[in-house]
Amino acid sequence: MEEEVDSDRQKSYRTAVSYDEHMSSHFHSWKEDFTEKPERFTETIKRCKKYGLLERCKLVPSRLATEEEMMVYHTKELINILEKSQFLPLEEMRKLSRLYDYLYFHKDIYNNARLALGCTIDLVEQVVTGKVLNGFAIVRPPGHHAMSNEFNGYCYLNNVATAAKLAIKNHGLKRILILDWDVHHGQGIQYCFYDNPNVLYISMHKYLDGKEWPYLRESDYDHTGEGDGVGFNVNIPLNVIGCGDCDYMAVFHQIILPIAYEFDPELVIVSAGFDAALGCPEGEMEVTPVCFAHFVNLISSLAGGKLCLVLEGGYCIDTLAEGVALSLRTLLGDPCPMLEPLGTPHPRTRESILNVIKTLRPHWKCLQFQGHLSDSVVSEFKGVLDWPPQRDVKFYTNERPRTFSLSQECYNPEYLDAEEELKLRVAELMKKPLQPCAPNKVCLGYSEQSLLHKDISSGGFEECPERLQHLCKTLKNKGLWDRCLIIPGRKATDDELSLAHSPDFIRQLKKTETMEDDALIIYQSSFKSVYFCQDSFTAASWSVGTLLSVVDDVLTGQSQSGVALIRPPGHHAEANTTMGFCMFNNVGIAAKYAQQKHNVNRIVIIDWDIHHGNALQTLFYDDTSVLYISLHRFDKGSFYPYGEEGYHKCVGGKSAQGYNVNIAWNDESKGDSDYVAAFQNVILPLCYEFSPDLVLVAAGFDGAKGDNLGNYRLSPELFGHMTSMLKGLAHGKLILALEGGYNLEMTSESMAYCISTLLSDPLPSLSSMIPSQSAVTSICDTIDIQSEFWKSLQYRVDLPTEKQLEIIKEQKENSMREFEEQENEDKEEDKD
């Protein structure tokens, strides 16, 4: 028995959880229907157990935070009040509660608040010290409203702020990202780090122009920090109720991800409130529980995967429990459930995003995708020409009430009018079954026949069998090969090849099997950058067939994702000709095959080979069921395959405009930051709006540093990050097919990072995430032409310059002064 216990102790865990059953013991003694209630905790734990998640996690033992730990942020006086509260009679508790906004006391609050803080501290410690990769502190009471000397909003001790301060103190961390997606602004965290550049605090919260609790002026977008911390406090105020997945994902794509990547944190802590979820009476928002899993996936590549979620709010029990469970599931490396295609964000959300950008772009160089408003032009988007606050809003900032009612409503009374309808919507949402995880995370398709294709002319072609041999050796040496399901390839049939090629062309290439060497050398000269041998047709047919075997394995649920290690490549091979080392259009055939055999409706093809995939573009140019996106070196048409096909203005045929997307790089060599910017500003928004059932990647690695055909500077790690960003799509049904890549070492390392990412391994951080000016120009060109067709690309708005902002601020201050003077005059008249 002792041996079994020791064995369990030695078990390696990816994810930790920390909680204590006693956290359900406190409740509101004089208001039974108070929203902050024990069921928030008990039902959440029950849901996690139902999905079998807790047994897959390391359980961090709970403990009470010490007084020394509590005093890292809170005053001794406040801690004494909390400690003494447990012994007060009920009536005295009621009196004490009236001194704080939205708060109640109970005999177990002191111990439970200490348990919540202790659990959070130890969970963060487990992650920082590398004992686990990530974790979730499922704690109650919440903490992000608690200030150094004041309880507030169900919060007594500030779990996240304290844990972050201890991580800095005990481990010397220089950069911590705290992301607060609770529907309410976490002012307690903001106050704690407002002048501290070591902590980037980002909060997206319901604000309603200041008319939403906690009614603080400093919750608006213009409060960006002070002293050395200017720019490190990011408030994203949502000024309308009913914001859903599309609004929140737009905030992630346009603000959170770019700033977070530029900041390059060593640790990420999330104040994970779920009161923005559909059905929550306090939030009045409509984020689906599934969407929170996508938030987790999008930030999981930061900080080498060191990610801690700490439970805050959430008051619709069903969507709270589901949101927590799906977030934990994503931390464990399971695929995100699919989101519905994203709609149009509310105009007020767009306004908030642009206002945040106009305020922060002097501090963050990643925010370069909006122009500067000319002095002689009035913006058609008037919201960006204003400055807070609104005139008619009364804030607690300067006039906090001395006491608070014990019968404060926790939600808008108008919510009750829609309560039954919301309950029905939540019930309908909960009926959707979770898709099961595949038994294998990754399948690798490989066949020795792919090595048969070789150059017999000594023409010095970079495409050679050694590319695949070196790649396979690298995967085996890194232990990745043995962690994947290896599936044998097969030869594609003529019918399958004809999905992208004409019968005449297939017959023509078949003839090469019987040609003599001299005839083959003459024959290949009639094509661009192609060679043949007698085994070329066999190798190319096996290349296609091996990819189709991977497609079958993924789409029948045997594997979650797949990689086809194949050659020759394919994305240049047109219906009736071969070129650019390519014989058959591997990925194009795979897409058609997936549609015909597996009834896949929507497919995204991402082509990150450095050359434009002309054949893929041609094949799907009039097809709205396939979204083709290519990032490629273009150099104004002077880079292979030459001409205008890769131009950003090539957007698809008349009936499919917007379904062909070219991000055409010009001028200088491109690096990691340029590709990350393209993903954040174009690729992710489009893919989430399109919502594919399958993602295929034409995975060329000739943009990697050291590749003489590409001459770009992409790191192998970047390819892992791009893979990670795509993992959230299509319930993880993601297939990579090898295209180019001619530096053997870099190609092998790059693909290894992709496979490691598919296996849910952590990624090293990327550095210097500031896109080049030429990359910004290319991305803006693509956005400008594609914004006509896509709702998610509506943020290319000219914004005021810094000088113009100063004028706007001054005008607002004068206007507010006049308004206040008039108000005072009116009050005096009323007295008379």
PDB file of C-alpha atoms in Angstrom, residues 583-796:
ATOM      1  CA  MET A 583       3.647  17.523 -58.456  1.00  0.00           C
ATOM      2  CA  PHE A 584       0.177  17.037 -56.965  1.00  0.00           C
ATOM      3  CA  ASN A 585      -1.776  19.529 -54.903  1.00  0.00           C
ATOM      4  CA  ASN A 586      -1.657  17.575 -51.631  1.00  0.00           C
ATOM      5  CA  VAL A 587      -3.574  19.970 -49.382  1.00  0.00           C
ATOM      6  CA  GLY A 588      -6.080  20.914 -52.097  1.00  0.00           C
ATOM      7  CA  ILE A 589      -6.925  17.261 -52.692  1.00  0.00           C
ATOM      8  CA  ALA A 590      -7.173  16.679 -48.934  1.00  0.00           C
ATOM      9  CA  ALA A 591      -9.714  19.507 -48.577  1.00  0.00           C
ATOM     10  CA  LYS A 592     -11.870  18.180 -51.414  1.00  0.00           C
ATOM     11  CA  TYR A 593     -11.562  14.645 -50.042  1.00  0.00           C
ATOM     12  CA  ALA A 594     -12.645  15.767 -46.545  1.00  0.00           C
ATOM     13  CA  GLN A 595     -15.709  17.421 -48.034  1.00  0.00           C
ATOM     14  CA  GLN A 596     -16.703  14.498 -50.224  1.00  0.00           C
ATOM     15  CA  LYS A 597     -15.923  11.546 -47.964  1.00  0.00           C
ATOM     16  CA  HIS A 598     -16.503  13.055 -44.520  1.00  0.00           C
ATOM     17  CA  ASN A 599     -19.128  15.711 -45.307  1.00  0.00           C
ATOM     18  CA  VAL A 600     -17.041  18.521 -43.838  1.00  0.00           C
ATOM     19  CA  ASN A 601     -18.816  21.810 -44.454  1.00  0.00           C
ATOM     20  CA  ARG A 602     -16.255  24.535 -43.785  1.00  0.00           C
ATOM     21  CA  ILE A 603     -12.478  24.262 -44.144  1.00  0.00           C
ATOM     22  CA  VAL A 604      -9.760  26.787 -43.421  1.00  0.00           C
ATOM     23  CA  ILE A 605      -6.457  26.387 -45.235  1.00  0.00           C
ATOM     24  CA  ILE A 606      -3.548  28.328 -43.733  1.00  0.00           C
ATOM     25  CA  ASP A 607      -0.514  28.481 -46.020  1.00  0.00           C
ATOM     26  CA  TRP A 608       2.549  29.743 -44.157  1.00  0.00           C
ATOM     27  CA  ASP A 609       5.079  28.523 -46.712  1.00  0.00           C
ATOM     28  CA  ILE A 610       7.157  31.522 -47.778  1.00  0.00           C
ATOM     29  CA  HIS A 611       5.936  31.139 -51.348  1.00  0.00           C
ATOM     30  CA  HIS A 612       2.391  31.902 -52.367  1.00  0.00           C
ATOM     31  CA  GLY A 613       0.337  28.748 -52.890  1.00  0.00           C
ATOM     32  CA  ASN A 614      -0.908  29.643 -56.337  1.00  0.00           C
ATOM     33  CA  ALA A 615      -2.525  26.255 -56.938  1.00  0.00           C
ATOM     34  CA  LEU A 616      -4.485  26.318 -53.696  1.00  0.00           C
ATOM     35  CA  GLN A 617      -5.732  29.791 -54.536  1.00  0.00           C
ATOM     36  CA  THR A 618      -6.811  28.714 -58.015  1.00  0.00           C
ATOM     37  CA  LEU A 619      -8.567  25.564 -56.802  1.00  0.00           C
ATOM     38  CA  PHE A 620     -10.766  27.360 -54.264  1.00  0.00           C
ATOM     39  CA  TYR A 621     -11.037  30.843 -55.757  1.00  0.00           C
ATOM     40  CA  ASP A 622     -14.779  30.550 -56.304  1.00  0.00           C
ATOM     41  CA  ASP A 623     -15.541  28.337 -53.303  1.00  0.00           C
ATOM     42  CA  THR A 624     -17.188  29.787 -50.185  1.00  0.00           C
ATOM     43  CA  SER A 625     -16.797  26.525 -48.274  1.00  0.00           C
ATOM     44  CA  VAL A 626     -13.016  26.965 -48.105  1.00  0.00           C
ATOM     45  CA  LEU A 627     -11.291  29.996 -46.600  1.00  0.00           C
ATOM     46  CA  TYR A 628      -7.759  30.137 -47.996  1.00  0.00           C
ATOM     47  CA  ILE A 629      -5.261  32.397 -46.185  1.00  0.00           C
ATOM     48  CA  SER A 630      -1.678  32.733 -47.348  1.00  0.00           C
ATOM     49  CA  LEU A 631       1.203  34.601 -45.717  1.00  0.00           C
ATOM     50  CA  HIS A 632       4.025  34.862 -48.247  1.00  0.00           C
ATOM     51  CA  ARG A 633       6.959  36.837 -49.484  1.00  0.00           C
ATOM     52  CA  PHE A 634       5.647  38.835 -52.424  1.00  0.00           C
ATOM     53  CA  ASP A 635       8.087  41.680 -53.072  1.00  0.00           C
ATOM     54  CA  LYS A 636       5.592  43.344 -55.379  1.00  0.00           C
ATOM     55  CA  GLY A 637       5.342  40.261 -57.568  1.00  0.00           C
ATOM     56  CA  SER A 638       9.082  39.716 -58.026  1.00  0.00           C
ATOM     57  CA  PHE A 639       9.353  36.665 -55.741  1.00  0.00           C
ATOM     58  CA  TYR A 640       8.470  33.106 -56.818  1.00  0.00           C
ATOM     59  CA  PRO A 641       5.963  32.139 -58.195  1.00  0.00           C
ATOM     60  CA  TYR A 642       6.057  35.725 -59.562  1.00  0.00           C
ATOM     61  CA  GLY A 643       3.210  37.769 -60.980  1.00  0.00           C
ATOM     62  CA  GLU A 644       0.134  39.226 -59.359  1.00  0.00           C
ATOM     63  CA  GLU A 645      -1.637  36.102 -58.072  1.00  0.00           C
ATOM     64  CA  GLY A 646      -0.348  36.629 -54.550  1.00  0.00           C
ATOM     65  CA  TYR A 647      -1.416  40.284 -54.445  1.00  0.00           C
ATOM     66  CA  HIS A 648      -3.547  41.318 -51.477  1.00  0.00           C
ATOM     67  CA  LYS A 649      -6.273  42.503 -53.844  1.00  0.00           C
ATOM     68  CA  CYS A 650      -6.917  38.931 -55.030  1.00  0.00           C
ATOM     69  CA  VAL A 651      -9.909  38.274 -52.767  1.00  0.00           C
ATOM     70  CA  GLY A 652     -11.776  35.466 -54.521  1.00  0.00           C
ATOM     71  CA  GLY A 653     -14.153  35.091 -57.437  1.00  0.00           C
ATOM     72  CA  LYS A 654     -17.331  37.133 -57.810  1.00  0.00           C
ATOM     73  CA  SER A 655     -19.373  34.641 -55.842  1.00  0.00           C
ATOM     74  CA  ALA A 656     -16.677  34.056 -53.205  1.00  0.00           C
ATOM     75  CA  GLN A 657     -15.170  37.444 -52.443  1.00  0.00           C
ATOM     76  CA  GLY A 658     -13.376  37.481 -49.113  1.00  0.00           C
ATOM     77  CA  TYR A 659     -12.673  33.751 -49.111  1.00  0.00           C
ATOM     78  CA  ASN A 660      -9.207  34.223 -50.585  1.00  0.00           C
ATOM     79  CA  VAL A 661      -6.907  36.182 -48.284  1.00  0.00           C
ATOM     80  CA  ASN A 662      -3.373  37.128 -49.213  1.00  0.00           C
ATOM     81  CA  ILE A 663      -1.036  38.704 -46.683  1.00  0.00           C
ATOM     82  CA  ALA A 664       1.661  39.698 -49.132  1.00  0.00           C
ATOM     83  CA  TRP A 665       4.977  40.713 -47.563  1.00  0.00           C
ATOM     84  CA  ASN A 666       7.070  43.316 -49.347  1.00  0.00           C
ATOM     85  CA  ASP A 667      10.471  44.914 -48.781  1.00  0.00           C
ATOM     86  CA  GLU A 668      12.707  43.763 -45.935  1.00  0.00           C
ATOM     87  CA  SER A 669      13.051  40.324 -44.348  1.00  0.00           C
ATOM     88  CA  LYS A 670      10.278  39.416 -41.906  1.00  0.00           C
ATOM     89  CA  GLY A 671      10.519  38.031 -38.383  1.00  0.00           C
ATOM     90  CA  ASP A 672       8.401  36.429 -35.685  1.00  0.00           C
ATOM     91  CA  SER A 673       6.665  39.644 -34.626  1.00  0.00           C
ATOM     92  CA  ASP A 674       5.354  40.234 -38.141  1.00  0.00           C
ATOM     93  CA  TYR A 675       3.721  36.820 -38.379  1.00  0.00           C
ATOM     94  CA  VAL A 676       2.252  37.048 -34.872  1.00  0.00           C
ATOM     95  CA  ALA A 677       0.754  40.442 -35.786  1.00  0.00           C
ATOM     96  CA  ALA A 678      -0.784  38.930 -38.916  1.00  0.00           C
ATOM     97  CA  PHE A 679      -2.350  36.153 -36.865  1.00  0.00           C
ATOM     98  CA  GLN A 680      -3.744  38.517 -34.237  1.00  0.00           C
ATOM     99  CA  ASN A 681      -5.083  41.151 -36.611  1.00  0.00           C
ATOM    100  CA  VAL A 682      -6.231  39.076 -39.581  1.00  0.00           C
ATOM    101  CA  ILE A 683      -6.048  35.308 -39.324  1.00  0.00           C
ATOM    102  CA  LEU A 684      -7.634  34.671 -35.922  1.00  0.00           C
ATOM    103  CA  PRO A 685     -10.505  37.150 -36.400  1.00  0.00           C
ATOM    104  CA  LEU A 686     -11.339  35.678 -39.816  1.00  0.00           C
ATOM    105  CA  CYS A 687     -11.067  32.075 -38.682  1.00  0.00           C
ATOM    106  CA  TYR A 688     -13.306  32.628 -35.673  1.00  0.00           C
ATOM    107  CA  GLU A 689     -15.856  34.420 -37.795  1.00  0.00           C
ATOM    108  CA  PHE A 690     -15.748  31.633 -40.401  1.00  0.00           C
ATOM    109  CA  SER A 691     -15.767  28.862 -37.742  1.00  0.00           C
ATOM    110  CA  PRO A 692     -14.270  25.926 -39.672  1.00  0.00           C
ATOM    111  CA  ASP A 693     -14.959  22.257 -39.108  1.00  0.00           C
ATOM    112  CA  LEU A 694     -11.393  21.418 -40.148  1.00  0.00           C
ATOM    113  CA  VAL A 695      -8.127  23.349 -40.389  1.00  0.00           C
ATOM    114  CA  LEU A 696      -5.467  22.320 -42.901  1.00  0.00           C
ATOM    115  CA  VAL A 697      -2.028  23.910 -42.875  1.00  0.00           C
ATOM    116  CA  ALA A 698       0.248  23.999 -45.899  1.00  0.00           C
ATOM    117  CA  ALA A 699       3.215  23.880 -43.553  1.00  0.00           C
ATOM    118  CA  GLY A 700       6.243  25.171 -45.346  1.00  0.00           C
ATOM    119  CA  PHE A 701       9.283  26.130 -43.281  1.00  0.00           C
ATOM    120  CA  ASP A 702      11.288  28.008 -45.889  1.00  0.00           C
ATOM    121  CA  GLY A 703      10.626  31.241 -43.983  1.00  0.00           C
ATOM    122  CA  ALA A 704      12.761  29.935 -41.108  1.00  0.00           C
ATOM    123  CA  LYS A 705      16.049  31.663 -40.392  1.00  0.00           C
ATOM    124  CA  GLY A 706      18.925  30.111 -42.296  1.00  0.00           C
ATOM    125  CA  ASP A 707      16.799  29.005 -45.259  1.00  0.00           C
ATOM    126  CA  ASN A 708      18.478  30.412 -48.354  1.00  0.00           C
ATOM    127  CA  LEU A 709      15.356  30.205 -50.496  1.00  0.00           C
ATOM    128  CA  GLY A 710      13.320  32.374 -48.142  1.00  0.00           C
ATOM    129  CA  ASN A 711      15.896  34.612 -46.443  1.00  0.00           C
ATOM    130  CA  TYR A 712      13.454  35.433 -43.648  1.00  0.00           C
ATOM    131  CA  ARG A 713      14.155  35.278 -39.902  1.00  0.00           C
ATOM    132  CA  LEU A 714      11.397  33.103 -38.445  1.00  0.00           C
ATOM    133  CA  SER A 715      12.336  31.085 -35.379  1.00  0.00           C
ATOM    134  CA  PRO A 716      11.339  27.428 -34.997  1.00  0.00           C
ATOM    135  CA  GLU A 717       9.400  28.463 -31.881  1.00  0.00           C
ATOM    136  CA  LEU A 718       7.193  30.781 -33.942  1.00  0.00           C
ATOM    137  CA  PHE A 719       5.767  27.841 -35.864  1.00  0.00           C
ATOM    138  CA  GLY A 720       4.751  26.308 -32.537  1.00  0.00           C
ATOM    139  CA  HIS A 721       2.999  29.531 -31.553  1.00  0.00           C
ATOM    140  CA  MET A 722       1.115  29.708 -34.854  1.00  0.00           C
ATOM    141  CA  THR A 723       0.047  26.093 -34.359  1.00  0.00           C
ATOM    142  CA  SER A 724      -1.099  26.881 -30.828  1.00  0.00           C
ATOM    143  CA  MET A 725      -3.241  29.800 -31.993  1.00  0.00           C
ATOM    144  CA  LEU A 726      -4.967  27.523 -34.507  1.00  0.00           C
ATOM    145  CA  LYS A 727      -5.605  24.742 -31.968  1.00  0.00           C
ATOM    146  CA  GLY A 728      -8.705  26.457 -30.649  1.00  0.00           C
ATOM    147  CA  LEU A 729     -10.485  26.095 -33.984  1.00  0.00           C
ATOM    148  CA  ALA A 730     -12.571  23.173 -35.274  1.00  0.00           C
ATOM    149  CA  HIS A 731     -12.546  21.342 -31.914  1.00  0.00           C
ATOM    150  CA  GLY A 732      -8.819  20.860 -32.406  1.00  0.00           C
ATOM    151  CA  LYS A 733      -9.165  19.135 -35.795  1.00  0.00           C
ATOM    152  CA  LEU A 734      -5.921  20.527 -37.169  1.00  0.00           C
ATOM    153  CA  ILE A 735      -3.761  18.831 -39.812  1.00  0.00           C
ATOM    154  CA  LEU A 736      -0.338  19.978 -40.968  1.00  0.00           C
ATOM    155  CA  ALA A 737       1.091  18.834 -44.288  1.00  0.00           C
ATOM    156  CA  LEU A 738       4.750  19.435 -45.032  1.00  0.00           C
ATOM    157  CA  GLU A 739       5.388  21.809 -47.921  1.00  0.00           C
ATOM    158  CA  GLY A 740       8.696  23.643 -48.323  1.00  0.00           C
ATOM    159  CA  GLY A 741      11.659  24.140 -45.995  1.00  0.00           C
ATOM    160  CA  TYR A 742      15.199  23.595 -47.244  1.00  0.00           C
ATOM    161  CA  ASN A 743      17.485  24.229 -44.304  1.00  0.00           C
ATOM    162  CA  LEU A 744      17.460  20.702 -42.886  1.00  0.00           C
ATOM    163  CA  GLU A 745      18.077  21.698 -39.289  1.00  0.00           C
ATOM    164  CA  MET A 746      15.585  24.585 -39.189  1.00  0.00           C
ATOM    165  CA  THR A 747      12.870  22.640 -41.001  1.00  0.00           C
ATOM    166  CA  SER A 748      13.221  19.762 -38.571  1.00  0.00           C
ATOM    167  CA  GLU A 749      13.265  21.992 -35.488  1.00  0.00           C
ATOM    168  CA  SER A 750      10.277  23.981 -36.724  1.00  0.00           C
ATOM    169  CA  MET A 751       8.130  20.936 -37.394  1.00  0.00           C
ATOM    170  CA  ALA A 752       9.213  19.502 -34.043  1.00  0.00           C
ATOM    171  CA  TYR A 753       7.799  22.575 -32.298  1.00  0.00           C
ATOM    172  CA  CYS A 754       4.538  22.184 -34.204  1.00  0.00           C
ATOM    173  CA  ILE A 755       4.167  18.552 -33.175  1.00  0.00           C
ATOM    174  CA  SER A 756       5.191  19.300 -29.598  1.00  0.00           C
ATOM    175  CA  THR A 757       2.472  21.979 -29.495  1.00  0.00           C
ATOM    176  CA  LEU A 758      -0.137  19.550 -30.827  1.00  0.00           C
ATOM    177  CA  LEU A 759       0.919  17.233 -27.997  1.00  0.00           C
ATOM    178  CA  SER A 760       0.104  20.107 -25.587  1.00  0.00           C
ATOM    179  CA  ASP A 761       3.699  20.731 -24.523  1.00  0.00           C
ATOM    180  CA  PRO A 762       4.521  24.254 -23.308  1.00  0.00           C
ATOM    181  CA  LEU A 763       6.131  26.702 -25.705  1.00  0.00           C
ATOM    182  CA  PRO A 764       9.108  28.974 -25.094  1.00  0.00           C
ATOM    183  CA  SER A 765       8.207  32.653 -25.166  1.00  0.00           C
ATOM    184  CA  LEU A 766       8.820  34.811 -28.201  1.00  0.00           C
ATOM    185  CA  SER A 767      10.714  38.057 -27.749  1.00  0.00           C
ATOM    186  CA  SER A 768      10.606  41.507 -29.363  1.00  0.00           C
ATOM    187  CA  MET A 769       6.982  41.306 -30.483  1.00  0.00           C
ATOM    188  CA  ILE A 770       7.005  44.651 -32.299  1.00  0.00           C
ATOM    189  CA  PRO A 771       6.043  44.329 -35.986  1.00  0.00           C
ATOM    190  CA  SER A 772       8.092  46.076 -38.625  1.00  0.00           C
ATOM    191  CA  GLN A 773       6.637  49.054 -40.452  1.00  0.00           C
ATOM    192  CA  SER A 774       6.605  47.211 -43.776  1.00  0.00           C
ATOM    193  CA  ALA A 775       4.706  44.318 -42.155  1.00  0.00           C
ATOM    194  CA  VAL A 776       2.189  46.748 -40.665  1.00  0.00           C
ATOM    195  CA  THR A 777       1.667  48.199 -44.142  1.00  0.00           C
ATOM    196  CA  SER A 778       1.059  44.766 -45.676  1.00  0.00           C
ATOM    197  CA  ILE A 779      -1.338  43.739 -42.901  1.00  0.00           C
ATOM    198  CA  CYS A 780      -3.243  47.014 -43.222  1.00  0.00           C
ATOM    199  CA  ASP A 781      -3.483  46.533 -46.987  1.00  0.00           C
ATOM    200  CA  THR A 782      -5.076  43.129 -46.423  1.00  0.00           C
ATOM    201  CA  ILE A 783      -7.461  44.438 -43.748  1.00  0.00           C
ATOM    202  CA  ASP A 784      -8.514  47.383 -45.916  1.00  0.00           C
ATOM    203  CA  ILE A 785      -9.442  45.191 -48.871  1.00  0.00           C
ATOM    204  CA  GLN A 786     -10.995  42.370 -46.810  1.00  0.00           C
ATOM    205  CA  SER A 787     -12.981  44.554 -44.385  1.00  0.00           C
ATOM    206  CA  GLU A 788     -15.694  44.870 -47.023  1.00  0.00           C
ATOM    207  CA  PHE A 789     -16.423  41.160 -46.594  1.00  0.00           C
ATOM    208  CA  TRP A 790     -15.716  40.435 -42.905  1.00  0.00           C
ATOM    209  CA  LYS A 791     -17.398  41.828 -39.780  1.00  0.00           C
ATOM    210  CA  SER A 792     -14.338  41.146 -37.633  1.00  0.00           C
ATOM    211  CA  LEU A 793     -12.039  43.508 -39.547  1.00  0.00           C
ATOM    212  CA  GLN A 794     -13.658  46.831 -38.658  1.00  0.00           C
ATOM    213  CA  TYR A 795     -10.938  48.457 -36.567  1.00  0.00           C
ATOM    214  CA  ARG A 796      -8.899  50.320 -39.185  1.00  0.00           C
TER     215      ARG A 796
END
